[in-house]
């Protein structure tokens, strides 16, 4: 089957690309660091010494053995905050990407396969593409934050809402990609054969089309992660993201701006982590695209 | 080392500036008018008009105070000082009617406008008519509230008649928001025409120490010493330039590090930056404390989301935890206010336990909250029946956790405060969830939004507030029962904490009838103590001040928080090197 051929060839072809492989390793290292790091580096990222004298002594410390990245304006350990922030930012990126991809693939499949739905669904996609995303998200945050927070607690509520907001406003590119792919697939002989022997549409979609569109989906996914992380940073920067004591990379940047002149490192570390992640994800996406592109071989 | 011994040490650098300041109050022997050259002022918001009555921007009001003068100004202690008036009216000198329904001002004899014509009471009456005309769009019409007539029995006398007895009759024509305009210049600018009088608004003729020579809107104002200024040999400077633009940090730097300017207005920066700037050695920061108090409002009603909409945070449901005064006091005791000042404001703030933090004669000597006392706070919670029975670090009572939602606006200093206060409250066994709301939503007063400070769908909220002018009556009256925001009045009302006590309301009513200043002060202090040390229905944190930078070469500066910062610019002079 076509999908097996692609899958079998994918890894060797991906592995041959030095940039993409480096990016994959760096990203793996970053993920390992933010997930396993806190198990080794056990300082509480929220810890503020309740003794005023000790707290003031701990503020704004330069990097040292006790605090490899120094401490912030309230004496909290920057390394611990950076790792916790990474967990949140990466989790938001991944989950929001899955949401966007789920919606986008679904709509793309339906629009590409069913002629009757195509016009309607693609106009819907156009409408979403033309909506100003940021104001829309701010309104969503504003309307639903309390309601969701009531159901599942303020922290989980914010997470669900941010992920949904990013997903609901980011599925359009995936939908267009998938539709284009499906349009070309549905006229291919193996699909016509399946239709000819009377296979129902859901079965054709699931067993014959979906496995063959995952190449563009994978590329869209990698790009979706980076835009989701950036959007979360933007929301945190505007004060609409997580509760104020949750240190995402975006919020760390936001806090760092005020101290830019005296402590530029506060801005540099979260900025570096964010940039590195986005760069890696983009290179991996590019690597996947090349590995999947038959013209390259 | 204890907290008490190290904090003063850390604060010493900034305190030095405050100790030095009083020496500047002593007027130095003046040289001749205009002998000190140019006075260079830097405003980080550019001046857009010099007609005070058409702007509510502090930058415009401050700039105009060099040219236009009121009948009386407020000194740094909030006391009235005569400017165009010969003396401050009182019941003793017959200036205030015994029934408190009128006030009569006598003008200083021989005062001239900078064009050489004499100042008369007609100018005052004209300015009143100008501002009272609804089509003028006067920004400070509220200062004239209650005035029903202005009479000018002779060119030196003006009388304001009030609709009802006014225990504090000094609102009209005092301070930088109540200057006198020249009738001859503005006679053609009444009502609708006010905004079209571009030339007049850009260069009003005044009685002050300076007169406008050139004004580039939203950029630079150039002024020269007024040759007809009534005090001989003043001002010491020949010219004054007000340059606009930049931000607080860069304008502080222009005075303290590079010395390009003599004075930078409104340079509120964080304490670390304050120390860096002062290390520049070219000048110092000066602060002036008015009435602005950063506080935590305590919700005395239940904000629970489980209540139906329209009943949340209303007097129908008293707060299940915070109705107990012991809990409120414990939470106040757990806060180290000096640390908050050190982290957020430096020399621009002082710890306070009072809601009325100025003027000095109204301030209660309530200082019990100034020292953080965690053991006492824990003991209070124990006494109130809150104990940690399941060992998770959070206290419970009757199956309910001691847990709160604490909200404020999006602002780096406030987010730091939230984190610190959460830490201290966690320490005494209180769980805290934080929330930050965009300031434009929080202060919008929009009845449709769940996030306004009036709706108060949280247990605590932190923000700053003050009263206009020097009299706190309306500010204290805002805590009476009839000012509680509620759905049936579109959530309007200033009693944010929903405090309601008939005894308090009775004291407010008494204050409204009392004219004697000493008795008023007594009542204000008693009301303030009820809200704070007594019932702790609000948790005051920091008395915030105006904060500007001045050059070491400048003498005579005495910032007033109750008036224009430049209220005494006629006394400013260049210090000998």
PDB file of N, CA, C and O in Angstrom, chain A residues 265-288:
ATOM      1  N   UNK A 265      19.515  39.297  30.936  1.00  0.00           N
ATOM      2  CA  UNK A 265      19.441  37.827  30.879  1.00  0.00           C
ATOM      3  C   UNK A 265      18.017  37.309  31.125  1.00  0.00           C
ATOM      4  O   UNK A 265      17.648  36.249  30.654  1.00  0.00           O
ATOM      5  N   UNK A 266      17.204  38.086  31.877  1.00  0.00           N
ATOM      6  CA  UNK A 266      15.817  37.667  32.113  1.00  0.00           C
ATOM      7  C   UNK A 266      15.050  37.556  30.803  1.00  0.00           C
ATOM      8  O   UNK A 266      14.100  36.811  30.686  1.00  0.00           O
ATOM      9  N   UNK A 267      15.448  38.374  29.840  1.00  0.00           N
ATOM     10  CA  UNK A 267      14.776  38.377  28.556  1.00  0.00           C
ATOM     11  C   UNK A 267      15.427  37.342  27.644  1.00  0.00           C
ATOM     12  O   UNK A 267      14.763  36.685  26.853  1.00  0.00           O
ATOM     13  N   UNK A 268      16.747  37.189  27.806  1.00  0.00           N
ATOM     14  CA  UNK A 268      17.502  36.344  26.891  1.00  0.00           C
ATOM     15  C   UNK A 268      17.128  34.870  27.042  1.00  0.00           C
ATOM     16  O   UNK A 268      16.859  34.194  26.045  1.00  0.00           O
ATOM     17  N   UNK A 269      17.045  34.341  28.283  1.00  0.00           N
ATOM     18  CA  UNK A 269      16.829  32.900  28.448  1.00  0.00           C
ATOM     19  C   UNK A 269      15.485  32.423  27.908  1.00  0.00           C
ATOM     20  O   UNK A 269      15.459  31.536  27.067  1.00  0.00           O
ATOM     21  N   UNK A 270      14.371  33.007  28.361  1.00  0.00           N
ATOM     22  CA  UNK A 270      13.109  32.532  27.776  1.00  0.00           C
ATOM     23  C   UNK A 270      13.036  32.807  26.275  1.00  0.00           C
ATOM     24  O   UNK A 270      12.502  31.991  25.516  1.00  0.00           O
ATOM     25  N   UNK A 271      13.623  33.929  25.847  1.00  0.00           N
ATOM     26  CA  UNK A 271      13.607  34.250  24.415  1.00  0.00           C
ATOM     27  C   UNK A 271      14.378  33.215  23.624  1.00  0.00           C
ATOM     28  O   UNK A 271      13.938  32.741  22.572  1.00  0.00           O
ATOM     29  N   UNK A 272      15.526  32.806  24.173  1.00  0.00           N
ATOM     30  CA  UNK A 272      16.367  31.813  23.515  1.00  0.00           C
ATOM     31  C   UNK A 272      15.635  30.475  23.433  1.00  0.00           C
ATOM     32  O   UNK A 272      15.615  29.818  22.379  1.00  0.00           O
ATOM     33  N   UNK A 273      15.031  30.074  24.544  1.00  0.00           N
ATOM     34  CA  UNK A 273      14.320  28.791  24.569  1.00  0.00           C
ATOM     35  C   UNK A 273      13.204  28.791  23.529  1.00  0.00           C
ATOM     36  O   UNK A 273      13.024  27.823  22.778  1.00  0.00           O
ATOM     37  N   UNK A 274      12.463  29.904  23.479  1.00  0.00           N
ATOM     38  CA  UNK A 274      11.348  30.018  22.547  1.00  0.00           C
ATOM     39  C   UNK A 274      11.854  29.974  21.103  1.00  0.00           C
ATOM     40  O   UNK A 274      11.344  29.223  20.268  1.00  0.00           O
ATOM     41  N   UNK A 275      12.881  30.756  20.837  1.00  0.00           N
ATOM     42  CA  UNK A 275      13.427  30.823  19.477  1.00  0.00           C
ATOM     43  C   UNK A 275      13.949  29.464  19.041  1.00  0.00           C
ATOM     44  O   UNK A 275      13.691  29.006  17.920  1.00  0.00           O
ATOM     45  N   UNK A 276      14.678  28.816  19.951  1.00  0.00           N
ATOM     46  CA  UNK A 276      15.271  27.520  19.632  1.00  0.00           C
ATOM     47  C   UNK A 276      14.178  26.507  19.293  1.00  0.00           C
ATOM     48  O   UNK A 276      14.266  25.767  18.310  1.00  0.00           O
ATOM     49  N   UNK A 277      13.128  26.487  20.108  1.00  0.00           N
ATOM     50  CA  UNK A 277      12.038  25.545  19.868  1.00  0.00           C
ATOM     51  C   UNK A 277      11.404  25.798  18.501  1.00  0.00           C
ATOM     52  O   UNK A 277      11.199  24.875  17.713  1.00  0.00           O
ATOM     53  N   UNK A 278      11.092  27.067  18.226  1.00  0.00           N
ATOM     54  CA  UNK A 278      10.426  27.387  16.977  1.00  0.00           C
ATOM     55  C   UNK A 278      11.310  27.042  15.785  1.00  0.00           C
ATOM     56  O   UNK A 278      10.851  26.489  14.789  1.00  0.00           O
ATOM     57  N   UNK A 279      12.609  27.331  15.923  1.00  0.00           N
ATOM     58  CA  UNK A 279      13.546  27.046  14.859  1.00  0.00           C
ATOM     59  C   UNK A 279      13.611  25.548  14.586  1.00  0.00           C
ATOM     60  O   UNK A 279      13.540  25.093  13.439  1.00  0.00           O
ATOM     61  N   UNK A 280      13.715  24.762  15.673  1.00  0.00           N
ATOM     62  CA  UNK A 280      13.795  23.306  15.545  1.00  0.00           C
ATOM     63  C   UNK A 280      12.549  22.773  14.857  1.00  0.00           C
ATOM     64  O   UNK A 280      12.624  21.972  13.919  1.00  0.00           O
ATOM     65  N   UNK A 281      11.384  23.214  15.339  1.00  0.00           N
ATOM     66  CA  UNK A 281      10.136  22.710  14.786  1.00  0.00           C
ATOM     67  C   UNK A 281      10.039  23.036  13.308  1.00  0.00           C
ATOM     68  O   UNK A 281       9.645  22.205  12.488  1.00  0.00           O
ATOM     69  N   UNK A 282      10.453  24.257  12.949  1.00  0.00           N
ATOM     70  CA  UNK A 282      10.389  24.647  11.541  1.00  0.00           C
ATOM     71  C   UNK A 282      11.322  23.786  10.696  1.00  0.00           C
ATOM     72  O   UNK A 282      10.955  23.325   9.618  1.00  0.00           O
ATOM     73  N   UNK A 283      12.542  23.544  11.187  1.00  0.00           N
ATOM     74  CA  UNK A 283      13.481  22.712  10.429  1.00  0.00           C
ATOM     75  C   UNK A 283      12.973  21.281  10.294  1.00  0.00           C
ATOM     76  O   UNK A 283      13.120  20.651   9.252  1.00  0.00           O
ATOM     77  N   UNK A 284      12.365  20.770  11.365  1.00  0.00           N
ATOM     78  CA  UNK A 284      11.828  19.413  11.297  1.00  0.00           C
ATOM     79  C   UNK A 284      10.714  19.358  10.261  1.00  0.00           C
ATOM     80  O   UNK A 284      10.624  18.438   9.443  1.00  0.00           O
ATOM     81  N   UNK A 285       9.865  20.391  10.269  1.00  0.00           N
ATOM     82  CA  UNK A 285       8.788  20.457   9.289  1.00  0.00           C
ATOM     83  C   UNK A 285       9.334  20.458   7.877  1.00  0.00           C
ATOM     84  O   UNK A 285       8.865  19.729   6.993  1.00  0.00           O
ATOM     85  N   UNK A 286      10.358  21.267   7.663  1.00  0.00           N
ATOM     86  CA  UNK A 286      10.967  21.367   6.346  1.00  0.00           C
ATOM     87  C   UNK A 286      11.583  20.016   5.945  1.00  0.00           C
ATOM     88  O   UNK A 286      11.465  19.568   4.801  1.00  0.00           O
ATOM     89  N   UNK A 287      12.230  19.375   6.930  1.00  0.00           N
ATOM     90  CA  UNK A 287      12.843  18.069   6.673  1.00  0.00           C
ATOM     91  C   UNK A 287      11.797  17.052   6.272  1.00  0.00           C
ATOM     92  O   UNK A 287      11.980  16.266   5.322  1.00  0.00           O
ATOM     93  N   UNK A 288      10.667  17.065   6.976  1.00  0.00           N
ATOM     94  CA  UNK A 288       9.580  16.132   6.663  1.00  0.00           C
ATOM     95  C   UNK A 288       9.062  16.377   5.257  1.00  0.00           C
ATOM     96  O   UNK A 288       8.836  15.453   4.490  1.00  0.00           O
TER      97      UNK A 288
END
